[in-house]
Amino acid sequence: DLTTRTINLNQGVKIEDREYTLEGPNLVQNQNTNIVDISGYTVITNKKNPKNRIITDKGTYNLNTKEAFLTKNSKIFYNDKILTGDELYFNQITGFGKGTGNVTLDDPVEKRYIKGGYGEIYEKKDSAMITKGPYAVKILEKDSIYFAAEKILSYQKPDSANIKKSYLRAFKKARIYKSNAQGRADSIAFNETDGVMHMYTKPILWSGERQVTGDKIEAYFNTETENIDSLKVIGNGLAISKVDSTNLVDEFNQVKGKTMNVYYEGKDIKEIKVIGNAQAITYDDDVNERTKQTERLGITISTCGIIGAYFEAQELQIISCSVGADANTYPMSLIAPEDKKFPDFNWNTKDRIRKWQDILVDSPNYQEIKYTPNDALYNQIQAAAAREKAKEEAKKPKRVRR
C-alpha cells in the first residue's frame, strides 16, 4: 500500500534485523513507523539467546523501540521464566514487562508459579512483582507450599559466595499453607534455595493442634524431606497445645519465654527449648494402676531461666527446668480459672488456615470454637468455702444500735 506505506506479508513470513526475528503467518509492517501488526501465531526470537522469545496470536511490535503489545494467547519467555496474561507488554531493550488480567509467572527451574491480576517483570534484575489477589505455589515432590498476600515479589541474586539464590517475599497480610504447617504474618520472606523462611510482625504458625507465636518466627525447611526441621521464635515466644484434641474442654498446655527453639520429628512438633524468662503451664495426668484409667493429678506452673519440653502424644512433659527453677503442682480443686492461662494466651481458631484455598482471603473467618470450662472441682471448693464463711459470720454476735 503506497499511501500508508504498509507491506502486508502472509503465509510463512519472516522479518529480521540484527538482534531479532519475527516469524508468523500474517504480518503487516508500516514502513513509516516500523510497527508490525501481528495476526496469527507469531514468534519473536532473540538471536543472541533464542530461549528468550515472545509468542502471541495478536498484537503489535515496534521494530525501532523493540516494544511488544500483546493481546491474545501471549507468552514472554525470559531467564528461564514464562509470563502469561490477558494483555502483555514487553520492552526487549530495557527488559521491563507487565501483564494485566489472569497473570501467571511460571518458573519451571524453581518449580514455582505466581498468579494474580497484575504483574511486572524486570529481566535485567531477574525480579518480578505480582499484585491484585496474588498467590504463589512452590511445587514439591511430596507436598506443596502456598503463599498469598497483597503483593508478592520474586527475585534471584548471588550470595557472598557468588551462588545464585532464589527468594520469594509476600507483603501485607501474608499467609502460608503446607499440609503440616500453616501460618500468617504481616510479611513473609522465603529463601527457596536454602529453605529458610522469616515471618515478621505478629506471626502465628499452626502445626496440628499446636500453635506458636512471637515477635518473629524463622522456619528452617529440610530441602530433601520437604518438611520443617525447626523453628526459631525471637521475642515473646508462646507455644500452646490442646491437652486433648478429641474434646472441646478448655484445657491447654502452654510454654513461653524470650527465645524459643522448636524441633520437629517428621511432620509434628516434638520438642521445645525456651531460653530466658521461661514459664510453663502444663496439665499432669497419670494412669491408675488398679483401674488402668487416666487420672488428672493437677496443673504444674513452672518458672525457670531455661525450659526443655517434650511432646509425647497429647502430653507435654517438662524434661528440664534450670536456672532459678521454681515449679509447683496444684490440684484441680485449688487452681483458679484465670491461673490456667497466661495473660497473653491467644489460641486462634477463627483465622486458622485449614485448607490451601483459605489463603485466598485475608481470613477464612471461621466460627470461633467454644470450649467448655473444666472448673467443677474448683467451683465446688469455692462454694463450700463460701458456705463455711457464711456460717462463721452467722455465729458472730450482731451489733444492735440503741
mmCIF file of N, CA, C and O in Angstrom, residues 293-377:
data_model
loop_
_atom_site.group_PDB
_atom_site.id
_atom_site.type_symbol
_atom_site.label_atom_id
_atom_site.label_comp_id
_atom_site.label_asym_id
_atom_site.label_seq_id
_atom_site.Cartn_x
_atom_site.Cartn_y
_atom_site.Cartn_z
ATOM 1 N N GLN A 293 -7.187 -46.449 84.263
ATOM 2 C CA GLN A 293 -7.772 -45.229 83.725
ATOM 3 C C GLN A 293 -6.831 -44.042 83.955
ATOM 4 O O GLN A 293 -6.116 -43.981 84.958
ATOM 5 N N THR A 294 -6.854 -43.103 83.028
ATOM 6 C CA THR A 294 -6.050 -41.888 83.180
ATOM 7 C C THR A 294 -6.723 -40.953 84.171
ATOM 8 O O THR A 294 -7.929 -40.683 84.060
ATOM 9 N N GLU A 295 -5.943 -40.486 85.129
ATOM 10 C CA GLU A 295 -6.483 -39.591 86.146
ATOM 11 C C GLU A 295 -5.688 -38.285 86.167
ATOM 12 O O GLU A 295 -4.470 -38.283 85.991
ATOM 13 N N ARG A 296 -6.398 -37.211 86.395
ATOM 14 C CA ARG A 296 -5.777 -35.899 86.441
ATOM 15 C C ARG A 296 -5.159 -35.655 87.812
ATOM 16 O O ARG A 296 -5.821 -35.715 88.838
ATOM 17 N N LEU A 297 -3.844 -35.373 87.827
ATOM 18 C CA LEU A 297 -3.155 -35.074 89.080
ATOM 19 C C LEU A 297 -3.280 -33.592 89.429
ATOM 20 O O LEU A 297 -3.366 -33.231 90.601
ATOM 21 N N GLY A 298 -3.252 -32.746 88.388
ATOM 22 C CA GLY A 298 -3.349 -31.312 88.625
ATOM 23 C C GLY A 298 -2.659 -30.532 87.530
ATOM 24 O O GLY A 298 -2.413 -31.037 86.423
ATOM 25 N N ILE A 299 -2.322 -29.291 87.842
ATOM 26 C CA ILE A 299 -1.646 -28.401 86.894
ATOM 27 C C ILE A 299 -0.352 -27.923 87.525
ATOM 28 O O ILE A 299 -0.336 -27.479 88.673
ATOM 29 N N THR A 300 0.737 -28.014 86.744
ATOM 30 C CA THR A 300 2.032 -27.547 87.228
ATOM 31 C C THR A 300 2.381 -26.218 86.571
ATOM 32 O O THR A 300 2.304 -26.086 85.337
ATOM 33 N N ILE A 301 2.758 -25.251 87.397
ATOM 34 C CA ILE A 301 3.196 -23.952 86.897
ATOM 35 C C ILE A 301 4.696 -23.843 87.175
ATOM 36 O O ILE A 301 5.128 -23.919 88.333
ATOM 37 N N SER A 302 5.477 -23.709 86.099
ATOM 38 C CA SER A 302 6.928 -23.695 86.206
ATOM 39 C C SER A 302 7.485 -22.351 85.767
ATOM 40 O O SER A 302 7.017 -21.763 84.789
ATOM 41 N N THR A 303 8.497 -21.895 86.492
ATOM 42 C CA THR A 303 9.231 -20.686 86.125
ATOM 43 C C THR A 303 10.714 -20.997 86.215
ATOM 44 O O THR A 303 11.206 -21.418 87.257
ATOM 45 N N CYS A 304 11.434 -20.810 85.105
ATOM 46 C CA CYS A 304 12.851 -21.159 85.054
ATOM 47 C C CYS A 304 13.574 -20.192 84.114
ATOM 48 O O CYS A 304 12.944 -19.457 83.351
ATOM 49 N N GLY A 305 14.900 -20.242 84.147
ATOM 50 C CA GLY A 305 15.677 -19.487 83.169
ATOM 51 C C GLY A 305 15.630 -20.176 81.823
ATOM 52 O O GLY A 305 15.549 -19.544 80.772
ATOM 53 N N ILE A 306 15.671 -21.523 81.859
ATOM 54 C CA ILE A 306 15.635 -22.336 80.645
ATOM 55 C C ILE A 306 14.689 -23.510 80.868
ATOM 56 O O ILE A 306 14.746 -24.175 81.899
ATOM 57 N N ILE A 307 13.799 -23.746 79.906
ATOM 58 C CA ILE A 307 12.878 -24.881 79.987
ATOM 59 C C ILE A 307 13.065 -25.762 78.753
ATOM 60 O O ILE A 307 13.159 -25.272 77.628
ATOM 61 N N GLY A 308 13.133 -27.071 78.985
ATOM 62 C CA GLY A 308 13.095 -28.043 77.908
ATOM 63 C C GLY A 308 11.797 -28.816 78.005
ATOM 64 O O GLY A 308 11.475 -29.363 79.062
ATOM 65 N N ALA A 309 11.024 -28.828 76.925
ATOM 66 C CA ALA A 309 9.716 -29.505 76.933
ATOM 67 C C ALA A 309 9.653 -30.503 75.794
ATOM 68 O O ALA A 309 10.256 -30.295 74.726
ATOM 69 N N TYR A 310 8.904 -31.587 76.011
ATOM 70 C CA TYR A 310 8.851 -32.684 75.054
ATOM 71 C C TYR A 310 7.407 -33.144 74.890
ATOM 72 O O TYR A 310 6.703 -33.369 75.870
ATOM 73 N N PHE A 311 6.966 -33.270 73.639
ATOM 74 C CA PHE A 311 5.617 -33.755 73.368
ATOM 75 C C PHE A 311 5.631 -35.268 73.227
ATOM 76 O O PHE A 311 6.375 -35.820 72.408
ATOM 77 N N GLU A 312 4.826 -35.918 74.022
ATOM 78 C CA GLU A 312 4.642 -37.362 73.929
ATOM 79 C C GLU A 312 3.157 -37.591 73.734
ATOM 80 O O GLU A 312 2.377 -37.473 74.671
ATOM 81 N N ALA A 313 2.768 -37.911 72.472
ATOM 82 C CA ALA A 313 1.348 -37.976 72.103
ATOM 83 C C ALA A 313 0.718 -36.623 72.409
ATOM 84 O O ALA A 313 1.186 -35.602 71.957
ATOM 85 N N GLN A 314 -0.345 -36.594 73.235
ATOM 86 C CA GLN A 314 -1.005 -35.333 73.560
ATOM 87 C C GLN A 314 -0.317 -34.611 74.720
ATOM 88 O O GLN A 314 -0.503 -33.429 74.920
ATOM 89 N N GLU A 315 0.483 -35.330 75.466
ATOM 90 C CA GLU A 315 1.020 -34.785 76.709
ATOM 91 C C GLU A 315 2.280 -33.958 76.468
ATOM 92 O O GLU A 315 3.136 -34.310 75.652
ATOM 93 N N LEU A 316 2.381 -32.848 77.186
ATOM 94 C CA LEU A 316 3.579 -32.029 77.166
ATOM 95 C C LEU A 316 4.335 -32.244 78.463
ATOM 96 O O LEU A 316 3.830 -31.944 79.543
ATOM 97 N N GLN A 317 5.541 -32.762 78.351
ATOM 98 C CA GLN A 317 6.347 -33.060 79.536
ATOM 99 C C GLN A 317 7.478 -32.053 79.655
ATOM 100 O O GLN A 317 8.180 -31.781 78.676
ATOM 101 N N ILE A 318 7.625 -31.495 80.844
ATOM 102 C CA ILE A 318 8.760 -30.631 81.116
ATOM 103 C C ILE A 318 9.926 -31.532 81.508
ATOM 104 O O ILE A 318 9.919 -32.150 82.579
ATOM 105 N N ILE A 319 10.915 -31.644 80.628
ATOM 106 C CA ILE A 319 12.009 -32.577 80.887
ATOM 107 C C ILE A 319 13.188 -31.888 81.575
ATOM 108 O O ILE A 319 14.057 -32.544 82.132
ATOM 109 N N SER A 320 13.220 -30.569 81.520
ATOM 110 C CA SER A 320 14.279 -29.850 82.235
ATOM 111 C C SER A 320 13.797 -28.449 82.582
ATOM 112 O O SER A 320 13.070 -27.821 81.815
ATOM 113 N N CYS A 321 14.184 -27.996 83.763
ATOM 114 C CA CYS A 321 13.820 -26.655 84.236
ATOM 115 C C CYS A 321 15.009 -26.179 85.067
ATOM 116 O O CYS A 321 15.202 -26.628 86.195
ATOM 117 N N SER A 322 15.834 -25.298 84.485
ATOM 118 C CA SER A 322 17.080 -24.912 85.139
ATOM 119 C C SER A 322 17.212 -23.397 85.225
ATOM 120 O O SER A 322 16.481 -22.663 84.567
ATOM 121 N N VAL A 323 18.144 -22.965 86.031
ATOM 122 C CA VAL A 323 18.451 -21.547 86.287
ATOM 123 C C VAL A 323 17.268 -20.889 87.005
ATOM 124 O O VAL A 323 16.300 -20.438 86.390
ATOM 125 N N GLY A 324 17.343 -20.852 88.310
ATOM 126 C CA GLY A 324 16.278 -20.236 89.106
ATOM 127 C C GLY A 324 14.971 -20.993 89.014
ATOM 128 O O GLY A 324 13.898 -20.389 88.910
ATOM 129 N N ALA A 325 15.051 -22.326 89.062
ATOM 130 C CA ALA A 325 13.863 -23.148 88.843
ATOM 131 C C ALA A 325 12.872 -23.058 90.001
ATOM 132 O O ALA A 325 13.252 -23.075 91.166
ATOM 133 N N ASP A 326 11.599 -22.963 89.647
ATOM 134 C CA ASP A 326 10.517 -22.955 90.633
ATOM 135 C C ASP A 326 9.300 -23.589 89.976
ATOM 136 O O ASP A 326 8.778 -23.064 88.990
ATOM 137 N N ALA A 327 8.868 -24.737 90.477
ATOM 138 C CA ALA A 327 7.720 -25.437 89.898
ATOM 139 C C ALA A 327 6.798 -25.916 91.006
ATOM 140 O O ALA A 327 7.241 -26.490 92.003
ATOM 141 N N ASN A 328 5.511 -25.668 90.846
ATOM 142 C CA ASN A 328 4.507 -26.077 91.829
ATOM 143 C C ASN A 328 3.331 -26.721 91.111
ATOM 144 O O ASN A 328 2.862 -26.214 90.083
ATOM 145 N N THR A 329 2.866 -27.836 91.687
ATOM 146 C CA THR A 329 1.710 -28.529 91.129
ATOM 147 C C THR A 329 0.495 -28.286 92.023
ATOM 148 O O THR A 329 0.559 -28.453 93.241
ATOM 149 N N TYR A 330 -0.615 -27.892 91.404
ATOM 150 C CA TYR A 330 -1.839 -27.576 92.124
ATOM 151 C C TYR A 330 -2.936 -28.557 91.719
ATOM 152 O O TYR A 330 -3.139 -28.801 90.522
ATOM 153 N N PRO A 331 -3.651 -29.128 92.680
ATOM 154 C CA PRO A 331 -4.806 -29.961 92.321
ATOM 155 C C PRO A 331 -5.871 -29.107 91.643
ATOM 156 O O PRO A 331 -5.933 -27.895 91.834
ATOM 157 N N MET A 332 -6.711 -29.742 90.857
ATOM 158 C CA MET A 332 -7.721 -29.013 90.103
ATOM 159 C C MET A 332 -8.674 -28.239 91.009
ATOM 160 O O MET A 332 -9.262 -27.236 90.596
ATOM 161 N N SER A 333 -8.809 -28.700 92.241
ATOM 162 C CA SER A 333 -9.739 -28.039 93.165
ATOM 163 C C SER A 333 -9.186 -26.735 93.727
ATOM 164 O O SER A 333 -9.934 -25.949 94.307
ATOM 165 N N LEU A 334 -7.862 -26.483 93.522
ATOM 166 C CA LEU A 334 -7.252 -25.318 94.157
ATOM 167 C C LEU A 334 -6.650 -24.316 93.180
ATOM 168 O O LEU A 334 -5.962 -23.389 93.603
ATOM 169 N N ILE A 335 -6.914 -24.484 91.884
ATOM 170 C CA ILE A 335 -6.369 -23.535 90.912
ATOM 171 C C ILE A 335 -7.503 -22.772 90.238
ATOM 172 O O ILE A 335 -8.453 -23.361 89.708
ATOM 173 N N ALA A 336 -7.426 -21.449 90.306
ATOM 174 C CA ALA A 336 -8.482 -20.597 89.764
ATOM 175 C C ALA A 336 -8.441 -20.607 88.233
ATOM 176 O O ALA A 336 -7.381 -20.799 87.632
ATOM 177 N N PRO A 337 -9.582 -20.419 87.574
ATOM 178 C CA PRO A 337 -9.632 -20.416 86.104
ATOM 179 C C PRO A 337 -8.642 -19.445 85.479
ATOM 180 O O PRO A 337 -7.998 -19.763 84.470
ATOM 181 N N GLU A 338 -8.479 -18.247 86.076
ATOM 182 C CA GLU A 338 -7.581 -17.245 85.488
ATOM 183 C C GLU A 338 -6.108 -17.635 85.609
ATOM 184 O O GLU A 338 -5.248 -17.065 84.919
ATOM 185 N N ASP A 339 -5.795 -18.610 86.465
ATOM 186 C CA ASP A 339 -4.407 -19.054 86.617
ATOM 187 C C ASP A 339 -4.053 -20.205 85.672
ATOM 188 O O ASP A 339 -2.903 -20.654 85.644
ATOM 189 N N LYS A 340 -5.024 -20.671 84.911
ATOM 190 C CA LYS A 340 -4.776 -21.782 83.990
ATOM 191 C C LYS A 340 -4.213 -21.311 82.651
ATOM 192 O O LYS A 340 -3.813 -22.139 81.819
ATOM 193 N N LYS A 341 -4.213 -20.009 82.441
ATOM 194 C CA LYS A 341 -3.707 -19.465 81.173
ATOM 195 C C LYS A 341 -2.823 -18.260 81.443
ATOM 196 O O LYS A 341 -3.069 -17.501 82.379
ATOM 197 N N PHE A 342 -1.816 -18.074 80.591
ATOM 198 C CA PHE A 342 -1.003 -16.883 80.678
ATOM 199 C C PHE A 342 -1.830 -15.670 80.232
ATOM 200 O O PHE A 342 -2.774 -15.819 79.436
ATOM 201 N N PRO A 343 -1.497 -14.483 80.711
ATOM 202 C CA PRO A 343 -2.262 -13.285 80.314
ATOM 203 C C PRO A 343 -2.286 -13.051 78.803
ATOM 204 O O PRO A 343 -3.251 -12.498 78.272
ATOM 205 N N ASP A 344 -1.222 -13.477 78.097
ATOM 206 C CA ASP A 344 -1.169 -13.272 76.647
ATOM 207 C C ASP A 344 -1.616 -14.514 75.862
ATOM 208 O O ASP A 344 -1.294 -14.657 74.673
ATOM 209 N N PHE A 345 -2.358 -15.399 76.499
ATOM 210 C CA PHE A 345 -2.915 -16.579 75.830
ATOM 211 C C PHE A 345 -3.718 -16.119 74.603
ATOM 212 O O PHE A 345 -4.572 -15.229 74.699
ATOM 213 N N ASN A 346 -3.449 -16.714 73.443
ATOM 214 C CA ASN A 346 -4.045 -16.196 72.196
ATOM 215 C C ASN A 346 -4.438 -17.299 71.218
ATOM 216 O O ASN A 346 -4.268 -17.152 70.007
ATOM 217 N N TRP A 347 -4.937 -18.395 71.728
ATOM 218 C CA TRP A 347 -5.368 -19.507 70.854
ATOM 219 C C TRP A 347 -6.374 -18.987 69.832
ATOM 220 O O TRP A 347 -7.384 -18.393 70.175
ATOM 221 N N ASN A 348 -6.094 -19.234 68.539
ATOM 222 C CA ASN A 348 -6.874 -18.614 67.458
ATOM 223 C C ASN A 348 -7.411 -19.687 66.522
ATOM 224 O O ASN A 348 -6.654 -20.349 65.809
ATOM 225 N N THR A 349 -8.721 -19.878 66.523
ATOM 226 C CA THR A 349 -9.344 -20.817 65.589
ATOM 227 C C THR A 349 -10.090 -20.104 64.471
ATOM 228 O O THR A 349 -10.384 -20.709 63.442
ATOM 229 N N LYS A 350 -10.370 -18.823 64.648
ATOM 230 C CA LYS A 350 -11.123 -18.057 63.641
ATOM 231 C C LYS A 350 -10.292 -17.806 62.379
ATOM 232 O O LYS A 350 -10.789 -17.912 61.263
ATOM 233 N N ASP A 351 -9.008 -17.489 62.553
ATOM 234 C CA ASP A 351 -8.155 -17.132 61.419
ATOM 235 C C ASP A 351 -7.298 -18.291 60.931
ATOM 236 O O ASP A 351 -6.519 -18.126 59.994
ATOM 237 N N ARG A 352 -7.434 -19.450 61.563
ATOM 238 C CA ARG A 352 -6.572 -20.568 61.192
ATOM 239 C C ARG A 352 -6.823 -21.019 59.757
ATOM 240 O O ARG A 352 -7.967 -21.140 59.306
ATOM 241 N N ILE A 353 -5.747 -21.270 59.048
ATOM 242 C CA ILE A 353 -5.805 -21.726 57.658
ATOM 243 C C ILE A 353 -5.873 -23.249 57.672
ATOM 244 O O ILE A 353 -4.924 -23.912 58.097
ATOM 245 N N ARG A 354 -6.984 -23.807 57.235
ATOM 246 C CA ARG A 354 -7.194 -25.256 57.319
ATOM 247 C C ARG A 354 -7.085 -25.951 55.964
ATOM 248 O O ARG A 354 -6.914 -27.168 55.905
ATOM 249 N N LYS A 355 -7.227 -25.224 54.880
ATOM 250 C CA LYS A 355 -7.014 -25.776 53.536
ATOM 251 C C LYS A 355 -6.363 -24.693 52.689
ATOM 252 O O LYS A 355 -6.427 -23.511 53.023
ATOM 253 N N TRP A 356 -5.739 -25.074 51.581
ATOM 254 C CA TRP A 356 -4.926 -24.101 50.848
ATOM 255 C C TRP A 356 -5.782 -22.956 50.310
ATOM 256 O O TRP A 356 -5.307 -21.811 50.209
ATOM 257 N N GLN A 357 -7.036 -23.227 50.001
ATOM 258 C CA GLN A 357 -7.897 -22.159 49.468
ATOM 259 C C GLN A 357 -8.138 -21.045 50.487
ATOM 260 O O GLN A 357 -8.495 -19.920 50.118
ATOM 261 N N ASP A 358 -7.926 -21.331 51.785
ATOM 262 C CA ASP A 358 -8.118 -20.310 52.822
ATOM 263 C C ASP A 358 -7.135 -19.151 52.684
ATOM 264 O O ASP A 358 -7.383 -18.060 53.201
ATOM 265 N N ILE A 359 -6.004 -19.363 52.002
ATOM 266 C CA ILE A 359 -5.038 -18.270 51.861
ATOM 267 C C ILE A 359 -5.521 -17.215 50.871
ATOM 268 O O ILE A 359 -4.969 -16.106 50.812
ATOM 269 N N LEU A 360 -6.554 -17.525 50.091
ATOM 270 C CA LEU A 360 -7.019 -16.598 49.054
ATOM 271 C C LEU A 360 -7.811 -15.427 49.622
ATOM 272 O O LEU A 360 -8.123 -14.479 48.904
ATOM 273 N N VAL A 361 -8.144 -15.478 50.915
ATOM 274 C CA VAL A 361 -8.827 -14.364 51.579
ATOM 275 C C VAL A 361 -7.989 -13.929 52.777
ATOM 276 O O VAL A 361 -7.144 -14.680 53.266
ATOM 277 N N ASP A 362 -8.209 -12.682 53.252
ATOM 278 C CA ASP A 362 -7.434 -12.184 54.396
ATOM 279 C C ASP A 362 -7.564 -13.111 55.589
ATOM 280 O O ASP A 362 -6.595 -13.411 56.279
ATOM 281 N N SER A 363 -8.786 -13.570 55.842
ATOM 282 C CA SER A 363 -9.042 -14.525 56.916
ATOM 283 C C SER A 363 -10.205 -15.414 56.511
ATOM 284 O O SER A 363 -11.203 -14.914 55.961
ATOM 285 N N PRO A 364 -10.114 -16.729 56.754
ATOM 286 C CA PRO A 364 -11.264 -17.594 56.453
ATOM 287 C C PRO A 364 -12.456 -17.285 57.346
ATOM 288 O O PRO A 364 -13.585 -17.665 57.045
ATOM 289 N N ASN A 365 -12.177 -16.595 58.479
ATOM 290 C CA ASN A 365 -13.230 -16.133 59.386
ATOM 291 C C ASN A 365 -14.127 -17.286 59.836
ATOM 292 O O ASN A 365 -15.358 -17.182 59.820
ATOM 293 N N TYR A 366 -13.494 -18.366 60.265
ATOM 294 C CA TYR A 366 -14.257 -19.495 60.788
ATOM 295 C C TYR A 366 -14.922 -19.094 62.110
ATOM 296 O O TYR A 366 -14.449 -18.191 62.810
ATOM 297 N N GLN A 367 -15.995 -19.771 62.428
ATOM 298 C CA GLN A 367 -16.648 -19.521 63.715
ATOM 299 C C GLN A 367 -15.706 -19.951 64.840
ATOM 300 O O GLN A 367 -15.162 -21.057 64.827
ATOM 301 N N GLU A 368 -15.498 -19.030 65.777
ATOM 302 C CA GLU A 368 -14.584 -19.315 66.890
ATOM 303 C C GLU A 368 -15.095 -20.515 67.679
ATOM 304 O O GLU A 368 -16.276 -20.587 68.042
ATOM 305 N N ILE A 369 -14.210 -21.482 67.915
ATOM 306 C CA ILE A 369 -14.602 -22.673 68.658
ATOM 307 C C ILE A 369 -14.813 -22.320 70.128
ATOM 308 O O ILE A 369 -13.982 -21.651 70.744
ATOM 309 N N LYS A 370 -15.925 -22.754 70.677
ATOM 310 C CA LYS A 370 -16.235 -22.519 72.087
ATOM 311 C C LYS A 370 -15.828 -23.743 72.905
ATOM 312 O O LYS A 370 -16.257 -24.861 72.609
ATOM 313 N N TYR A 371 -14.983 -23.513 73.881
ATOM 314 C CA TYR A 371 -14.513 -24.611 74.725
ATOM 315 C C TYR A 371 -15.224 -24.588 76.079
ATOM 316 O O TYR A 371 -15.563 -23.521 76.592
ATOM 317 N N THR A 372 -15.436 -25.778 76.631
ATOM 318 C CA THR A 372 -16.162 -25.922 77.887
ATOM 319 C C THR A 372 -15.193 -25.858 79.063
ATOM 320 O O THR A 372 -14.231 -26.635 79.116
ATOM 321 N N PRO A 373 -15.414 -24.964 80.027
ATOM 322 C CA PRO A 373 -14.520 -24.882 81.190
ATOM 323 C C PRO A 373 -14.560 -26.173 82.007
ATOM 324 O O PRO A 373 -15.590 -26.850 82.065
ATOM 325 N N ASN A 374 -13.431 -26.483 82.617
ATOM 326 C CA ASN A 374 -13.364 -27.658 83.499
ATOM 327 C C ASN A 374 -13.028 -27.166 84.908
ATOM 328 O O ASN A 374 -11.946 -27.424 85.438
ATOM 329 N N ASP A 375 -13.986 -26.434 85.494
ATOM 330 C CA ASP A 375 -13.748 -25.798 86.792
ATOM 331 C C ASP A 375 -14.667 -26.349 87.882
ATOM 332 O O ASP A 375 -14.844 -25.723 88.928
ATOM 333 N N ALA A 376 -15.250 -27.528 87.647
ATOM 334 C CA ALA A 376 -16.257 -28.052 88.576
ATOM 335 C C ALA A 376 -15.683 -28.241 89.985
ATOM 336 O O ALA A 376 -16.295 -27.803 90.977
ATOM 337 N N LEU A 377 -14.511 -28.872 90.106
ATOM 338 C CA LEU A 377 -13.926 -29.113 91.439
ATOM 339 C C LEU A 377 -13.596 -27.808 92.142
ATOM 340 O O LEU A 377 -13.862 -27.642 93.341
#
